[in-house]
Every structure is written in C-alpha cells, then in structure tokens.
mmCIF file of C-alpha atoms in Angstrom:
data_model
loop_
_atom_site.group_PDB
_atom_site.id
_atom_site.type_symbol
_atom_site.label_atom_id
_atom_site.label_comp_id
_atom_site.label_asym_id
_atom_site.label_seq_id
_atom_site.Cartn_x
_atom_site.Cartn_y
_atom_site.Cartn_z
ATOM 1 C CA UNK N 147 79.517 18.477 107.665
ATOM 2 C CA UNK N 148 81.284 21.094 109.750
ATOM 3 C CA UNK N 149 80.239 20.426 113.552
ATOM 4 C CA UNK N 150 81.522 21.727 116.812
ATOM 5 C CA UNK N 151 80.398 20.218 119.938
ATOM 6 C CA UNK N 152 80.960 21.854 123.630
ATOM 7 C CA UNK N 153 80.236 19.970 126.783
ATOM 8 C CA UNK N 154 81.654 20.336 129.732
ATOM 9 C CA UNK N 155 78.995 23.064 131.469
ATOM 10 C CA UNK N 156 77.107 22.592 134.760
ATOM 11 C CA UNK N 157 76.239 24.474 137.969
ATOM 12 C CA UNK N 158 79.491 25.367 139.614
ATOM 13 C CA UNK N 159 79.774 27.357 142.982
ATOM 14 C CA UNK N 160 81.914 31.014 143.362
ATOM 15 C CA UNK N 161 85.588 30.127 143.447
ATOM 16 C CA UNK N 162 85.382 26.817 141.454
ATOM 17 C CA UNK N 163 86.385 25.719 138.272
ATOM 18 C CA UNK N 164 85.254 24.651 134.967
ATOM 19 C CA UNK N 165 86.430 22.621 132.068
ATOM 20 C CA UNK N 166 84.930 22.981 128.706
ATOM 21 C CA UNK N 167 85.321 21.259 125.572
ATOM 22 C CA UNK N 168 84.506 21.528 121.939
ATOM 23 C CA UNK N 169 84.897 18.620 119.976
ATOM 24 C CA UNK N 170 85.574 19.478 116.655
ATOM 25 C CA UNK N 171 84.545 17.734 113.347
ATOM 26 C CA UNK N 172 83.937 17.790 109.194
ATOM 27 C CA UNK N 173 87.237 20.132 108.533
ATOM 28 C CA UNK N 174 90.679 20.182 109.226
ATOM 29 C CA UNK N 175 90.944 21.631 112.739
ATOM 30 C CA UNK N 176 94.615 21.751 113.348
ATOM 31 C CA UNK N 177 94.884 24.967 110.701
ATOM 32 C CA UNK N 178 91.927 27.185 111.682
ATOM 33 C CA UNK N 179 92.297 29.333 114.982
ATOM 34 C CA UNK N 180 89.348 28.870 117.440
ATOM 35 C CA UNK N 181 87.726 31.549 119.483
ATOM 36 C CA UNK N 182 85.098 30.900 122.601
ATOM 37 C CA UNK N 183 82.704 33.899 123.179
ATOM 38 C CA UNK N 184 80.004 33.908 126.272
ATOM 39 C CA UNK N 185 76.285 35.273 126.121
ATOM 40 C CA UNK N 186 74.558 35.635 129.435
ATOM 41 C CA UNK N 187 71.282 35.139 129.952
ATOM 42 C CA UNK N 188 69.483 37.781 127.853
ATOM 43 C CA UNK N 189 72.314 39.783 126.827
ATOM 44 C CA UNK N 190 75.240 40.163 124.150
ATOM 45 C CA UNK N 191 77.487 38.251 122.842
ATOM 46 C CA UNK N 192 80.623 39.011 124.498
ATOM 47 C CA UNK N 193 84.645 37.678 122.452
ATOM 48 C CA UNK N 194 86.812 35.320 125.829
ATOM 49 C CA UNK N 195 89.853 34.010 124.598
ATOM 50 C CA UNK N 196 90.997 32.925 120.811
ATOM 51 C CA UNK N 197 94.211 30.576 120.125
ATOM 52 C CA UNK N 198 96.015 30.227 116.791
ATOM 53 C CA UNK N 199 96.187 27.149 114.754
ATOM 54 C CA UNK N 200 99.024 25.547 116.592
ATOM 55 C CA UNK N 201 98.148 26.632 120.013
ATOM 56 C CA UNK N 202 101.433 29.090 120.184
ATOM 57 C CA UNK N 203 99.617 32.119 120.652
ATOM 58 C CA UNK N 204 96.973 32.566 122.788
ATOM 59 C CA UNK N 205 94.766 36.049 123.680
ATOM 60 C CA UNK N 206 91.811 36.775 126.429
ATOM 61 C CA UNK N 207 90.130 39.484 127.660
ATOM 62 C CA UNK N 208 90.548 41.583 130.234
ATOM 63 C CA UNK N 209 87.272 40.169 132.213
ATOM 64 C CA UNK N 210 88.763 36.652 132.152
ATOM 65 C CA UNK N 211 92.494 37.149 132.039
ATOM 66 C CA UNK N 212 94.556 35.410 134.593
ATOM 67 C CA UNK N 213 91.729 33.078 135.607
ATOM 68 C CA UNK N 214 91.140 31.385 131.933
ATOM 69 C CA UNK N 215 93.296 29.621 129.844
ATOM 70 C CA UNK N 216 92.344 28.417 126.354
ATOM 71 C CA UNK N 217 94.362 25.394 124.984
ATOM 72 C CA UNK N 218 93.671 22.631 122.194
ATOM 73 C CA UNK N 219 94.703 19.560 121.150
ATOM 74 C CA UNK N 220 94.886 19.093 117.495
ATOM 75 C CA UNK N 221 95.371 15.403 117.746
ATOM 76 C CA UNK N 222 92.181 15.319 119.056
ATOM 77 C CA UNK N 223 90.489 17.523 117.228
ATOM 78 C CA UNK N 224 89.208 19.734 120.207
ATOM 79 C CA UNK N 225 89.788 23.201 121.913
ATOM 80 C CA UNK N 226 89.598 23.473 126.144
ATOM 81 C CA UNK N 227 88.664 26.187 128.166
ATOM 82 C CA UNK N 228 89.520 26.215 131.519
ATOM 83 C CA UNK N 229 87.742 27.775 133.571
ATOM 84 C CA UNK N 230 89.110 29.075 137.605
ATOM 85 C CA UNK N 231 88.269 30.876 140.323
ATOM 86 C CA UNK N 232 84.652 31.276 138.788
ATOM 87 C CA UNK N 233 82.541 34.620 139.449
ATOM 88 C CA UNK N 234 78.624 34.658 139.427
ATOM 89 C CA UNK N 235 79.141 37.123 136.320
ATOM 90 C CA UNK N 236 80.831 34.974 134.658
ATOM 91 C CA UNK N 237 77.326 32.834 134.068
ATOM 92 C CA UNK N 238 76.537 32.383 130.600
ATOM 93 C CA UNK N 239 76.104 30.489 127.573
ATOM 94 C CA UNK N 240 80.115 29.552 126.211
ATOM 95 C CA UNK N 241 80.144 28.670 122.492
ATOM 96 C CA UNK N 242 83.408 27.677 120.537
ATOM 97 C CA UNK N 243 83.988 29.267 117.284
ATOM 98 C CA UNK N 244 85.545 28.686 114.103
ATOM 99 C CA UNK N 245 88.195 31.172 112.719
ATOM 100 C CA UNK N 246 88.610 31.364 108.518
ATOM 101 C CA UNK N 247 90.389 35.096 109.427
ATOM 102 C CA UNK N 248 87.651 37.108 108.360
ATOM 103 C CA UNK N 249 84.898 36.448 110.728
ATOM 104 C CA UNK N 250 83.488 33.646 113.222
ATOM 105 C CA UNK N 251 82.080 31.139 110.272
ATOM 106 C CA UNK N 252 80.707 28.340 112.651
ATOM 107 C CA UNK N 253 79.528 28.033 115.945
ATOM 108 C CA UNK N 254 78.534 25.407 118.356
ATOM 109 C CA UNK N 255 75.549 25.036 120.317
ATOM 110 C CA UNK N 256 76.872 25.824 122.967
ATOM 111 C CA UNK N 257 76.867 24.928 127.060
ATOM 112 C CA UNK N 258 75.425 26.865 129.610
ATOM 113 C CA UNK N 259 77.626 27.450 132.642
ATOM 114 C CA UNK N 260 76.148 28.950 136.263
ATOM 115 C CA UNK N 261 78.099 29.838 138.671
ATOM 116 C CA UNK N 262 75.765 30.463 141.747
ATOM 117 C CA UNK N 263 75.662 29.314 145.571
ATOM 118 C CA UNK S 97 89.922 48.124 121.840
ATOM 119 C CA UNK S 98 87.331 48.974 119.090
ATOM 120 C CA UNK S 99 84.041 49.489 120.478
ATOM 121 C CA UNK S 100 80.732 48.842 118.150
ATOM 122 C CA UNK S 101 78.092 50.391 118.257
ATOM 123 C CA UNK S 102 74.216 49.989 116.697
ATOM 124 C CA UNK S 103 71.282 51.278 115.827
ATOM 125 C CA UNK S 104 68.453 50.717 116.298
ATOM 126 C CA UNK S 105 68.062 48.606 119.469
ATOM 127 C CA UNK S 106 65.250 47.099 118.411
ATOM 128 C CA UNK S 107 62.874 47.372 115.210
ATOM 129 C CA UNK S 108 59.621 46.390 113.622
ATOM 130 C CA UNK S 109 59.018 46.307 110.142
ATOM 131 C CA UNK S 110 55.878 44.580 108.103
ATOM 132 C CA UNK S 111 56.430 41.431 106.189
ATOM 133 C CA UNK S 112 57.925 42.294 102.679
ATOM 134 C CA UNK S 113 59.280 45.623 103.529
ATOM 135 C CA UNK S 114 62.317 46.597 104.216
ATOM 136 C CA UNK S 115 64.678 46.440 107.160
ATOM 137 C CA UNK S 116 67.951 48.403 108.239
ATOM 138 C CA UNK S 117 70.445 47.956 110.640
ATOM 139 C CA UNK S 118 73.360 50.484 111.462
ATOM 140 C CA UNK S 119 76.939 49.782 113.037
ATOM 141 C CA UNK S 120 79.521 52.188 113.658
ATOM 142 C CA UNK S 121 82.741 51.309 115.153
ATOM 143 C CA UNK S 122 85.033 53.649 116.863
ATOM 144 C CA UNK S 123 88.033 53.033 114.341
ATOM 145 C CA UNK S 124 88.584 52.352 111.336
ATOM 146 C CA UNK S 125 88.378 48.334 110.324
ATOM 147 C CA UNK S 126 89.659 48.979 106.858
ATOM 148 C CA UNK S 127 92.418 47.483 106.077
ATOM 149 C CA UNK S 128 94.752 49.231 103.343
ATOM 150 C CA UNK S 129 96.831 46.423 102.689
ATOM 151 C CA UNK S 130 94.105 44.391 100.883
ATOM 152 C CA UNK S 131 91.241 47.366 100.741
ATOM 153 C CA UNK S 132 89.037 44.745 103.086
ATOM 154 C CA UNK S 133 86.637 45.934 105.734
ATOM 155 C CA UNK S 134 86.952 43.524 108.913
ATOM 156 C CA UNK S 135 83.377 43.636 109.403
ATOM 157 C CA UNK S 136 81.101 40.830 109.599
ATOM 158 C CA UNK S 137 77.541 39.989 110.224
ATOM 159 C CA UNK S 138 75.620 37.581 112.508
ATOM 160 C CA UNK S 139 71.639 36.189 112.621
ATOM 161 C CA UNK S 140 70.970 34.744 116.175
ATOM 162 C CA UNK S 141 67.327 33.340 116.631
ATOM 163 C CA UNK S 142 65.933 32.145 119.852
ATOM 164 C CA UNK S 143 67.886 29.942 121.704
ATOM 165 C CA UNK S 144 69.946 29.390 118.794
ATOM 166 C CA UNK S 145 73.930 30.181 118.219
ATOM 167 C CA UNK S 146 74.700 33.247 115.995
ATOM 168 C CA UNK S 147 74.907 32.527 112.465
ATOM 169 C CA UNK S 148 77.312 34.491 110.232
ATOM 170 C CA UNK S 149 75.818 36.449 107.192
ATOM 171 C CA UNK S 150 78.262 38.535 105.962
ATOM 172 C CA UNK S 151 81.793 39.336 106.129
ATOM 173 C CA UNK S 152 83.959 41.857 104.592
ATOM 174 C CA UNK S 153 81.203 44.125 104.843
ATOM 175 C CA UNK S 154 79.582 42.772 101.993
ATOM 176 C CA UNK S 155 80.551 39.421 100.571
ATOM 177 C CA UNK S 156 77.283 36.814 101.973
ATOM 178 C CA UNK S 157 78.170 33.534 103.545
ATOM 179 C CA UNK S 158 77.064 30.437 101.609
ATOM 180 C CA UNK S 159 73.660 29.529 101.701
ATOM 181 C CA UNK S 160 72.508 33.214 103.168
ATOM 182 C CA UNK S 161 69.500 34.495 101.172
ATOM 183 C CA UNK S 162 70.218 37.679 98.311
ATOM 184 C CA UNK S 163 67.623 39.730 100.329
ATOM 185 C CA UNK S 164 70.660 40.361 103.254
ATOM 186 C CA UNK S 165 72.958 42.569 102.115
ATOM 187 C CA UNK S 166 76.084 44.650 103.729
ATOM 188 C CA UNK S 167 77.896 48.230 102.633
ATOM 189 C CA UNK S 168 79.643 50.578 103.704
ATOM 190 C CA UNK S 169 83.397 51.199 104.749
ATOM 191 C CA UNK S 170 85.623 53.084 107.371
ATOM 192 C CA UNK S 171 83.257 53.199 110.375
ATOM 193 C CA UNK S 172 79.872 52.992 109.428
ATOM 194 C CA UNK S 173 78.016 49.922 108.008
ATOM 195 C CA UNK S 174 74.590 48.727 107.348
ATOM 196 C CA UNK S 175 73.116 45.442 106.902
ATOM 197 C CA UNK S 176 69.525 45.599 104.752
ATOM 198 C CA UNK S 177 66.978 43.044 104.782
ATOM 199 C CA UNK S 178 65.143 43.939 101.534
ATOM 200 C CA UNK S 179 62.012 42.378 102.184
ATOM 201 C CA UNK S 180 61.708 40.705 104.913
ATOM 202 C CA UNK S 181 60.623 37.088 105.598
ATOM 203 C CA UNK S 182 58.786 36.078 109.061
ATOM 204 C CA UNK S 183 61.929 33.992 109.423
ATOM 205 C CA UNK S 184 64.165 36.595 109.920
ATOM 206 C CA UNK S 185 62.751 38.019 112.692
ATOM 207 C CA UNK S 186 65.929 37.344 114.963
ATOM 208 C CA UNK S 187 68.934 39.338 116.939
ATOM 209 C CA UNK S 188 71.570 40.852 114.328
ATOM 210 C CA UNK S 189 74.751 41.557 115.598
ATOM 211 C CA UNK S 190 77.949 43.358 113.667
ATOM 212 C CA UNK S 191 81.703 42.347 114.825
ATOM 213 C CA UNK S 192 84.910 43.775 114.033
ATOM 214 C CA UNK S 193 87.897 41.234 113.364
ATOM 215 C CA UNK S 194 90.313 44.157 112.750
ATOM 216 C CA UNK S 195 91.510 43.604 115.863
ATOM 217 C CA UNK S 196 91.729 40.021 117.056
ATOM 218 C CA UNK S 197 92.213 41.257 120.506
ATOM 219 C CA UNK S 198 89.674 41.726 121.780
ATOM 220 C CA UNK S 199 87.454 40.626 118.494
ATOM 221 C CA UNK S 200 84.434 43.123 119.619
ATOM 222 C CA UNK S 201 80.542 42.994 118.948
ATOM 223 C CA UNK S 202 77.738 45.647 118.503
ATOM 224 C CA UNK S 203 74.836 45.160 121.122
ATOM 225 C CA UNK S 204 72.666 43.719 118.692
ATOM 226 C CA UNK S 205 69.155 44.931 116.850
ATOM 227 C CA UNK S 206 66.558 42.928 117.896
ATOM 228 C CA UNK S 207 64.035 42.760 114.271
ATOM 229 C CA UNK S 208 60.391 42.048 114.676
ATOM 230 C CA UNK S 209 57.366 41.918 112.400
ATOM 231 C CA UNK S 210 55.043 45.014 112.676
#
C-alpha cells in the first residue's frame, strides 16, 4: 500500500524553525518527485516547494522562498522540509505529495504547524 | 504563474441530481507535444487530505466512481457529478501541472446536498 507519513509539526513561536518529515512507503520513492503544499485553517490549498527524483532540482514559491528548503533522502525513503524564520501566516496544515507527472496522486495526512506567540 | 479560477464557490444540489463544477485557468495547460491537458482534479472531505479524481482533464484515477467525470480543453474545464451520492458532499478543487512552478490550485467549490 502506498503511504506517506509527515511528522514533525508543533506550536513554534515567530522567528523559529521547523523540521518536517514524510516518511515514505509501498512504492519506489527514489524515482517519483515529491511536492509539499500547505492549507490554513479554513482555506485553500496552497503548492510550497517540489524536488525532482534525485533531489537535483529543487523549486518554491515566492511566499516561502529563501526561508524553506525542501530536501530528501532516498536512502531513507523520506522528503524534509525545513522550515526558518517562521511567520504567523505561515500556520497551516503541510501535507507531502506524490508526483507521477500528471497530477498530485497521493497525499499524506498531514501535520499541522502554528506559528503563534 | 497560471492562476485558476472556479465557479461556483459553493453549491447545493439534491441527492441523485446532478452537479457541476467550472475551472478556468488564465493560460492555456494544453500541451501540443502530446495533445494532454495538465489539469487534474481533487475531492477533499472534512478534515481529510485531498484526494485526486481526475487528471488529464478526463482520464479518472483508480478506484474513483463513473459518476465523476472531467472535459474540456484550453482554459476551461468542468468536473460533473452525475448523480450525486451523500458521500460526495466535499471541497473540489482543479490544479494545473502545466507549470510545475508554481503547480497552482482553483479556490475550491464547496458541494452540499439541497
């Protein structure tokens, strides 16, 4: 069975950082790019960062660029997001995503993160 | 970047009827090369992740029910519900993956029973 697992979320003050996982499972991680995408409480869902199969190429967007990084180890079977200098907007539910290049086909549950004083 | 956009925000519709959902993006997601529409589909119930329905446009996921179905091409899209079931009553959300960078969602169409 196909499973991805984050963890890795808490309550984390303005200016702190973060590091989430999602452990990976039931497929052959090391040649499908991942993606992680945020929802915030009550809203959207809204595309962060995506790395290619081999972790060469990496993308974000503009709301998290510079303070993100995505990275994975394929070893391991698991894809990272850290997480710095952390903004109260930046509260939301993070989910890791599987990438067959034509859509997002699986999805973790996800991990809340707040980011409050 | 592509924006997406949907209609309605929200709709009701009676059990067994049927339901439509509109998503217009602000370029093209067709690609010529293979004559494929990067356009996919996603089901998120409550407190749930998203689950993906449809990509292409049109081609259903495993295991998703005949009574979901995707068209169109270019710009504009629909996803139907063609009689819907009291467990579809959910938040659908189109996505382009034209573009990679940023991938880009519509702000979804909250479906309720009437």
């Amino acid at each position: 069975e196909v499973q991805l697992v984050e963890s890795g979320g808490g309550l984390v003050q303005p200016g702190g950082s973060l590091r989430l996982s999602c452990a990976a499972s039931g497929f052959t991680f090391s040649t499908y790019w991942m993606h992680w995408v945020r929802q915030a409480p009550g809203k959207g869902l809204v595309w962060v960062s995506r790395i290619n199969s081999d972790g060469s190429s990496t993308s974000y967007a503009d709301s998290v660029k510079g303070r993100f990084t995505i990275s994975r180890d394929n070893a391991k079977n698991t894809l990272y997001l850290q997480m710095n200098s952390l903004r109260a907007e930046d509260t939301a539910v993070y989910y890791c995503a599987r990438d067959p290049r034509t859509s997002l086909d699986c999805w973790g549950q996800g991990t809340l993160v707040t980011v409050s004083s | 970047d592509i924006v997406m956009t949907q209609s309605p925000d929200s709709l009701a519709v009676s059990l067994g009827e049927r339901a439509t959902i509109n998503c217009k993006s602000s370029q093209s997601v067709l690609y010529r090369s293979n004559n494929k529409n990067y356009l996919a589909w996603y089901q998120q119930k409550p407190g749930q992740p998203p689950k993906l329905l449809i990509y292409w446009a049109s081609t259903r996921e495993s295991g998703v029910p005949d009574r979901f179905s995707g068209s169109g091409s270019g710009t504009d899209f629909t996803l139907t519900i063609s009689s819907l079931q009291a467990e579809d009553v959910a938040v659908y959300y189109c996505q382009q993956y034209y573009s990679t960078s940023p991938l880009t969602f519509g702000g979804g169409t909250k479906v309720e029973i009437k």
